[in-house]
mmCIF file of C-alpha atoms in Angstrom:
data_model
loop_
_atom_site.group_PDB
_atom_site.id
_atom_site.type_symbol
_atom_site.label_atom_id
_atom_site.label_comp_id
_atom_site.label_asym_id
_atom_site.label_seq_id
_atom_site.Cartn_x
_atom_site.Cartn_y
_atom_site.Cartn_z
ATOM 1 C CA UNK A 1 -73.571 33.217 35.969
ATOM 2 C CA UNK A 2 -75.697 29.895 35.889
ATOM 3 C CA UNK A 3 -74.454 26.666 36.081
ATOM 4 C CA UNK A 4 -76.921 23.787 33.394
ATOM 5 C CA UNK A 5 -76.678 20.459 34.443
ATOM 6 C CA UNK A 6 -77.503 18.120 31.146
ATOM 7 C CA UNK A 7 -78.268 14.611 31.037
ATOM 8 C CA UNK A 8 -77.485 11.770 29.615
ATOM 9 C CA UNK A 9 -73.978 12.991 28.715
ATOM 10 C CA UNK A 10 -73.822 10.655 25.948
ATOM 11 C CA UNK A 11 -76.100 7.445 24.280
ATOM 12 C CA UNK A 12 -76.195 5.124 21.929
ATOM 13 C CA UNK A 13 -79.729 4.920 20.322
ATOM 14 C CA UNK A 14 -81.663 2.642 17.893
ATOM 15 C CA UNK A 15 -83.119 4.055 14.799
ATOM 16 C CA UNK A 16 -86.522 4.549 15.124
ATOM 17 C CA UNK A 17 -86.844 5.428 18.864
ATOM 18 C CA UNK A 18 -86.798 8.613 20.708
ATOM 19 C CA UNK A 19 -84.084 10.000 23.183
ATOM 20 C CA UNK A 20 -85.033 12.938 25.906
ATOM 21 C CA UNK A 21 -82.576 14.800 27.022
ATOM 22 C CA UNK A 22 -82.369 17.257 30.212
ATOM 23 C CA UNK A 23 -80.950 20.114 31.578
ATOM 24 C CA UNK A 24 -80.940 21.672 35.115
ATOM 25 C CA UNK A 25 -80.597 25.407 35.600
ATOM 26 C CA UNK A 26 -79.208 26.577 39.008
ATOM 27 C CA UNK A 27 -81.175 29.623 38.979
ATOM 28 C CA UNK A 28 -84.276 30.949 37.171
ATOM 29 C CA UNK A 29 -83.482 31.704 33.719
ATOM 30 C CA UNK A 30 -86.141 33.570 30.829
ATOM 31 C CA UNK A 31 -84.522 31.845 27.768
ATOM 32 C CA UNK A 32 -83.146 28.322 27.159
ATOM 33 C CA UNK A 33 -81.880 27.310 23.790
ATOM 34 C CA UNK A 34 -80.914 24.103 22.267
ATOM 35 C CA UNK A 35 -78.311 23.955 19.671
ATOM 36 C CA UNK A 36 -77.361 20.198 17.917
ATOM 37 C CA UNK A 37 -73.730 20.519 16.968
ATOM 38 C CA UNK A 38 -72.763 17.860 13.826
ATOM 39 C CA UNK A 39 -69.295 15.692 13.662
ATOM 40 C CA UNK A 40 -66.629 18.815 13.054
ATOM 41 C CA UNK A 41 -69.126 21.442 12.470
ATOM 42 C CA UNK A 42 -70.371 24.505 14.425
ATOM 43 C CA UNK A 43 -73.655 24.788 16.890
ATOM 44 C CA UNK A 44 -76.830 24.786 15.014
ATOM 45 C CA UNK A 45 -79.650 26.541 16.935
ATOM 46 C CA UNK A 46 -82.400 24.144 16.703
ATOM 47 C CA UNK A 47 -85.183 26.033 18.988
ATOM 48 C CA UNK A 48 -85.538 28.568 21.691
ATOM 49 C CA UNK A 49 -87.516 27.612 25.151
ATOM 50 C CA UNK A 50 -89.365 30.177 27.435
ATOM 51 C CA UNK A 51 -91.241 28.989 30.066
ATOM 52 C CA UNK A 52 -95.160 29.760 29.545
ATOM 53 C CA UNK A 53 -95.386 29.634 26.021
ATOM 54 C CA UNK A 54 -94.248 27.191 22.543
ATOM 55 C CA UNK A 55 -90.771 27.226 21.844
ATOM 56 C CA UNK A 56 -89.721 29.377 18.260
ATOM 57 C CA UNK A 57 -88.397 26.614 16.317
ATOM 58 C CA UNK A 58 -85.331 27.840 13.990
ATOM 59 C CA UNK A 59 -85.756 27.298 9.852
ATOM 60 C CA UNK A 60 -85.237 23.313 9.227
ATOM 61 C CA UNK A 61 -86.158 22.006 12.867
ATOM 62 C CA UNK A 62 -90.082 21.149 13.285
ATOM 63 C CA UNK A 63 -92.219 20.107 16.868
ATOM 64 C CA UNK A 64 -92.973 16.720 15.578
ATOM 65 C CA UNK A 65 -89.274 15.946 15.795
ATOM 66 C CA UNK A 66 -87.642 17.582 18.514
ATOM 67 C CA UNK A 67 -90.391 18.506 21.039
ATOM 68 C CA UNK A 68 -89.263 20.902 23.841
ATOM 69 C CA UNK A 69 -90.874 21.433 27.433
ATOM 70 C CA UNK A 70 -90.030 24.067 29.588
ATOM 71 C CA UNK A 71 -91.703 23.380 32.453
ATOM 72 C CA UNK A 72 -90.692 26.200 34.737
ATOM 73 C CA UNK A 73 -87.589 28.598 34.650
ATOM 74 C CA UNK A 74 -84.939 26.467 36.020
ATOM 75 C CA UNK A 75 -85.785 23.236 33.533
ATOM 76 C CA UNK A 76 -85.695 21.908 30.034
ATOM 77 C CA UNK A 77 -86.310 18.916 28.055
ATOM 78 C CA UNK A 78 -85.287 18.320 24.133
ATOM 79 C CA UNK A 79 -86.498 14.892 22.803
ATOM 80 C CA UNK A 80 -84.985 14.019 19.520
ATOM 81 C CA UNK A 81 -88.140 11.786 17.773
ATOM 82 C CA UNK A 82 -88.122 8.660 15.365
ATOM 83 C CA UNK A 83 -84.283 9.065 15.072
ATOM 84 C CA UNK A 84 -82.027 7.953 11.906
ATOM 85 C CA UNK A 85 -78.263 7.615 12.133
ATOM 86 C CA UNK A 86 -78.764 11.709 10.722
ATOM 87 C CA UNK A 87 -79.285 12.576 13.440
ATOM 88 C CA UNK A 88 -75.878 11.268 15.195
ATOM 89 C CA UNK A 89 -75.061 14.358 16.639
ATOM 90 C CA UNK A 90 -73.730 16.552 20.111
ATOM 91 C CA UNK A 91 -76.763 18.112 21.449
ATOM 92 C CA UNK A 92 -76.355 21.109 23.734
ATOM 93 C CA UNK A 93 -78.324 22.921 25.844
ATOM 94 C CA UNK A 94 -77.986 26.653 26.991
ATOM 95 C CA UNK A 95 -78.778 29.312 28.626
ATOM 96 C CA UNK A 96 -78.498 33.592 28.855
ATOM 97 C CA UNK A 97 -78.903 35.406 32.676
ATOM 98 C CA UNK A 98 -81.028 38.487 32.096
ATOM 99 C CA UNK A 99 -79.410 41.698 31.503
ATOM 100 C CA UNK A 100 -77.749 42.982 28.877
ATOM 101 C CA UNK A 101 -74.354 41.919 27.094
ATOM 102 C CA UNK A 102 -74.025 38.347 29.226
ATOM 103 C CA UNK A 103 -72.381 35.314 27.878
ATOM 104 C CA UNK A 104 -74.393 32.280 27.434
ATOM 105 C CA UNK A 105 -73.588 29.451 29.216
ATOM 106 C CA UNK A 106 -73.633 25.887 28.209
ATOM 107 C CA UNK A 107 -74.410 22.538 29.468
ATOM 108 C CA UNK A 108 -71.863 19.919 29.188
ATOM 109 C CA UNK A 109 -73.450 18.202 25.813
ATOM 110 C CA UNK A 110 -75.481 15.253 25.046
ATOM 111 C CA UNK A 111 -73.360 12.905 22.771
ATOM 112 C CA UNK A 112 -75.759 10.958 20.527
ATOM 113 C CA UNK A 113 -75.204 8.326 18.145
ATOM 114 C CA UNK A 114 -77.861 6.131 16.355
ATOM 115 C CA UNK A 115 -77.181 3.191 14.852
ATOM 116 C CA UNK B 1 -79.450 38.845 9.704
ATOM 117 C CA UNK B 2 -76.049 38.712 12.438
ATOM 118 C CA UNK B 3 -73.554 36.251 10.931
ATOM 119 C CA UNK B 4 -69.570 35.205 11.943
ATOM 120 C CA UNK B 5 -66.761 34.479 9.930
ATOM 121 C CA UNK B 6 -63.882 33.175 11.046
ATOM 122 C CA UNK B 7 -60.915 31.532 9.647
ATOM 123 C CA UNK B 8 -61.104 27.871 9.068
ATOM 124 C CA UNK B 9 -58.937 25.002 10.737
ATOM 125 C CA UNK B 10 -57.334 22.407 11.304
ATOM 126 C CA UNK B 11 -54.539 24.840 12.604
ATOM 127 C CA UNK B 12 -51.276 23.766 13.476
ATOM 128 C CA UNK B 13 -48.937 24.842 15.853
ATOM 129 C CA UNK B 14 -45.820 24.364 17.460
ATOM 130 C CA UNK B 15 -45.604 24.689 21.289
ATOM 131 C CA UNK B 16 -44.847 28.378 21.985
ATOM 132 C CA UNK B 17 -45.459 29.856 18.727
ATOM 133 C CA UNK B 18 -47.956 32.642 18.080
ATOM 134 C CA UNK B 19 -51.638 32.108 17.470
ATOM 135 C CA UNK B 20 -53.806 34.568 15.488
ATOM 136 C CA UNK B 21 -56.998 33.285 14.578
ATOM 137 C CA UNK B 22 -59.437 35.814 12.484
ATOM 138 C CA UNK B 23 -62.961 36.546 13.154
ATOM 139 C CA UNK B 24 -64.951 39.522 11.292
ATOM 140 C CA UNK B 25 -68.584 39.686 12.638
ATOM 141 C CA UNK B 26 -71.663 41.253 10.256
ATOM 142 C CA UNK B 27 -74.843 42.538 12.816
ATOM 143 C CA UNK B 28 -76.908 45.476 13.373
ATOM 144 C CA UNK B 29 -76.528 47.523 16.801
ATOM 145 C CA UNK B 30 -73.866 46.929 18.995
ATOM 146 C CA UNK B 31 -73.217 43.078 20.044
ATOM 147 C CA UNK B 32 -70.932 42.019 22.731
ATOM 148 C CA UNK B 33 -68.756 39.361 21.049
ATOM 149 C CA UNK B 34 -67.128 36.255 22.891
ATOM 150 C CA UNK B 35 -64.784 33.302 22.233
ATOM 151 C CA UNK B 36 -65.183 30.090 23.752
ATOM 152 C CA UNK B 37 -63.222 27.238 23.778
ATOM 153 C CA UNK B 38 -64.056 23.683 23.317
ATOM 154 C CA UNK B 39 -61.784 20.788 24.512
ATOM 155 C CA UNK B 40 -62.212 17.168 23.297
ATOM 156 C CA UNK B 41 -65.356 15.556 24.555
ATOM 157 C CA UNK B 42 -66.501 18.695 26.499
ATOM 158 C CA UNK B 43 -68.814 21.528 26.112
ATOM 159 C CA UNK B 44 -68.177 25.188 25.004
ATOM 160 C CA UNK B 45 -66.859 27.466 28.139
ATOM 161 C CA UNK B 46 -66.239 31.020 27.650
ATOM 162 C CA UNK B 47 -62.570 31.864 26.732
ATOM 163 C CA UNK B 48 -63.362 35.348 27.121
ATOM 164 C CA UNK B 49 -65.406 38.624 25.644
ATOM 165 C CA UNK B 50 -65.645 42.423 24.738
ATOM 166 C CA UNK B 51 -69.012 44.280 25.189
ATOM 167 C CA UNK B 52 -68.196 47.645 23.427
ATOM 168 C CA UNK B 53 -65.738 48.814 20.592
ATOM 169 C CA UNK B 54 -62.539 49.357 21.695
ATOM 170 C CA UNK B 55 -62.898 46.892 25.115
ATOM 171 C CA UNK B 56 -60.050 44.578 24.768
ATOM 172 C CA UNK B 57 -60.901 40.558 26.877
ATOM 173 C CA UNK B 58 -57.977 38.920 27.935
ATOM 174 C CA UNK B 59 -57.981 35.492 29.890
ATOM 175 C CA UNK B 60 -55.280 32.512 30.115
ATOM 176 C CA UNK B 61 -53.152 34.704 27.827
ATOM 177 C CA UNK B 62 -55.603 34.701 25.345
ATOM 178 C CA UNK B 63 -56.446 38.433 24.071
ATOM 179 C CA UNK B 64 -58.928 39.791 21.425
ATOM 180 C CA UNK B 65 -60.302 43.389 20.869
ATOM 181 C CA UNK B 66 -63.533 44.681 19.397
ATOM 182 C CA UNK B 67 -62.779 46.634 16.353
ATOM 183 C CA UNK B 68 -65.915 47.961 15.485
ATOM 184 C CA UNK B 69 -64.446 49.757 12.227
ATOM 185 C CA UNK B 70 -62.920 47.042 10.951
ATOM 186 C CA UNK B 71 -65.660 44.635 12.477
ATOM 187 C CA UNK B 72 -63.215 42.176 14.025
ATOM 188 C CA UNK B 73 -62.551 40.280 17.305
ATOM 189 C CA UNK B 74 -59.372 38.149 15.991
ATOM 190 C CA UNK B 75 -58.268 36.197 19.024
ATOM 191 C CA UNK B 76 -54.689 35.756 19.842
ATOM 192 C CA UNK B 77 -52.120 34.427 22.352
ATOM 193 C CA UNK B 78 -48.301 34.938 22.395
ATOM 194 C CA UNK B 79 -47.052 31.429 23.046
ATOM 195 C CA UNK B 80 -49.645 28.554 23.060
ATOM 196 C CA UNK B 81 -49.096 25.163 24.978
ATOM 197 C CA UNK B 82 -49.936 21.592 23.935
ATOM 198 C CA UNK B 83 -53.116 22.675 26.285
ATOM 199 C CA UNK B 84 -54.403 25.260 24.466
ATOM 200 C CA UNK B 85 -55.664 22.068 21.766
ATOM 201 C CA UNK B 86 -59.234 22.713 21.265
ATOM 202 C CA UNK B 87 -61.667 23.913 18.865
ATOM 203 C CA UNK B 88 -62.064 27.844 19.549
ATOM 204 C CA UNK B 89 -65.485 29.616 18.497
ATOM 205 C CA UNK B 90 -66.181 33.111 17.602
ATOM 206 C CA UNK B 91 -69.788 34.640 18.359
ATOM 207 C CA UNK B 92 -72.114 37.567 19.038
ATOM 208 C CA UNK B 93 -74.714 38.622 21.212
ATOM 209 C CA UNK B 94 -76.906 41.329 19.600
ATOM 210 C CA UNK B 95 -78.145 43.874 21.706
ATOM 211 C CA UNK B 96 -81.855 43.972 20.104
ATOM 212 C CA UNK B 97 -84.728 42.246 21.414
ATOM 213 C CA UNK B 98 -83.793 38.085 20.315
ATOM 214 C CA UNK B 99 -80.829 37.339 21.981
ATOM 215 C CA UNK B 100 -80.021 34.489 20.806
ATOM 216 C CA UNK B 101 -76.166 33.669 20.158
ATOM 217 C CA UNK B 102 -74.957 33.334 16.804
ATOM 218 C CA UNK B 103 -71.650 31.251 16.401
ATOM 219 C CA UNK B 104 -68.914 31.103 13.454
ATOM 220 C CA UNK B 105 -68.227 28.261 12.148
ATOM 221 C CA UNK B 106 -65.164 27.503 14.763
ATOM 222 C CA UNK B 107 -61.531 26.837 14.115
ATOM 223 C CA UNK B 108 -59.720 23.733 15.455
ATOM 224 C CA UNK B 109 -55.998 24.791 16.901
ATOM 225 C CA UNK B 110 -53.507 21.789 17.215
ATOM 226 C CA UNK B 111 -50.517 22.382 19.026
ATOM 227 C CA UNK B 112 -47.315 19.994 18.500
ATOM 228 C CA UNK B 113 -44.703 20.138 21.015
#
């Protein structure tokens, strides 16, 4: 299993600045995804994170706005960029241990408003 | 590409009634499929999950089964509790190379006592 710590848990953002938000692995992990979940609706995969190389951003979701490190294999970092009020949103971050058929597992959620 | 459907919400409930809620799944190979549960102001945790056809999870009375013919992992539960409130996903895992998770569109479960 693997346990993501994510931080902040929630904020309260002006337009036109940028948020970063974290998450801590307890073990070493290949893949890291980040999914931004709307008011009511279901998770969105914005981009996928392996450590070493760019992360594959999904169709709709671009660098400039939500740039992604991945450092090393236990750690991530999502920063949502020049935000509107669009982009109000729970952001998630998550994670699959290697091997076949395993669950992913989920940090606890970034709440994010912009006003 | 892999896709979900599930039935939508807001479902509503009275305390100890039966819960069904449909999922029907659309992917090449052979996923594992999972349900988790999410509970106001909290992240998603894993209800529970089936890796092959026929495999049947089961956790806090909570039961689905993968029905590869009919391509279905409808979740269900005997008698739910004011507790069992939450939003409840449906998802896949595909066993091919990007293994990335791909999530119906979930279905919120009131329960009333």
């Amino acid at each position: 299993s693997a346990v993501i710590s994510q931080k902040p848990s929630r904020d309260i953002c002006q337009r036109g600045t940028s948020l970063t938000i974290q998450c801590q692995v307890d073990s070493q992990v290949t893949m890291m995804f980040w999914y931004r979940q709307q008011p009511g609706q279901s998770l969105t995969l914005i981009a996928t994170a392996n450590q070493g190389s760019e992360a594959t951003y999904e169709s709709g979701f671009v660098i400039d706005k939500f740039p992604i490190s991945r450092p090393n294999l236990t750690f991530s970092t999502l920063t949502v960029s020049n935000m509107s009020p669009e982009d109000s949103s729970i952001y998630l971050c998550s994670t699959i241990t290697d091997g076949r058929n395993t669950e992913a597992f989920f940090g606890q959620g970034t709440r994010l408003t912009v006003v | 590409g892999d896709s979900v459907t599930q039935m939508e919400g807001p479902v509503t409930l009275s305390e100890e009634a039966c819960l069904t809620i449909n999922c029907t799944y659309t992917a090449t190979g052979y996923p594992s499929l999972f349900w988790y549960v999410q509970y106001p102001g909290e992240g998603l945790q894993l209800l529970l999950k089936a890796t092959k056809a026929d495999d049947k999870g089961s956790n806090k009375g909570f039961e689905a089964t993968y029905r590869k013919e009919t391509t279905s992992f409808h979740l269900e539960k005997g008698s739910v509790q004011v507790s069992d409130s939450a939003v409840y996903f449906c998802a896949l895992r595909n066993s091919g190379g990007y293994q990335k998770v791909t999530f119906g569109t979930g279905t919120k479960l009131q329960v009333i006592p």
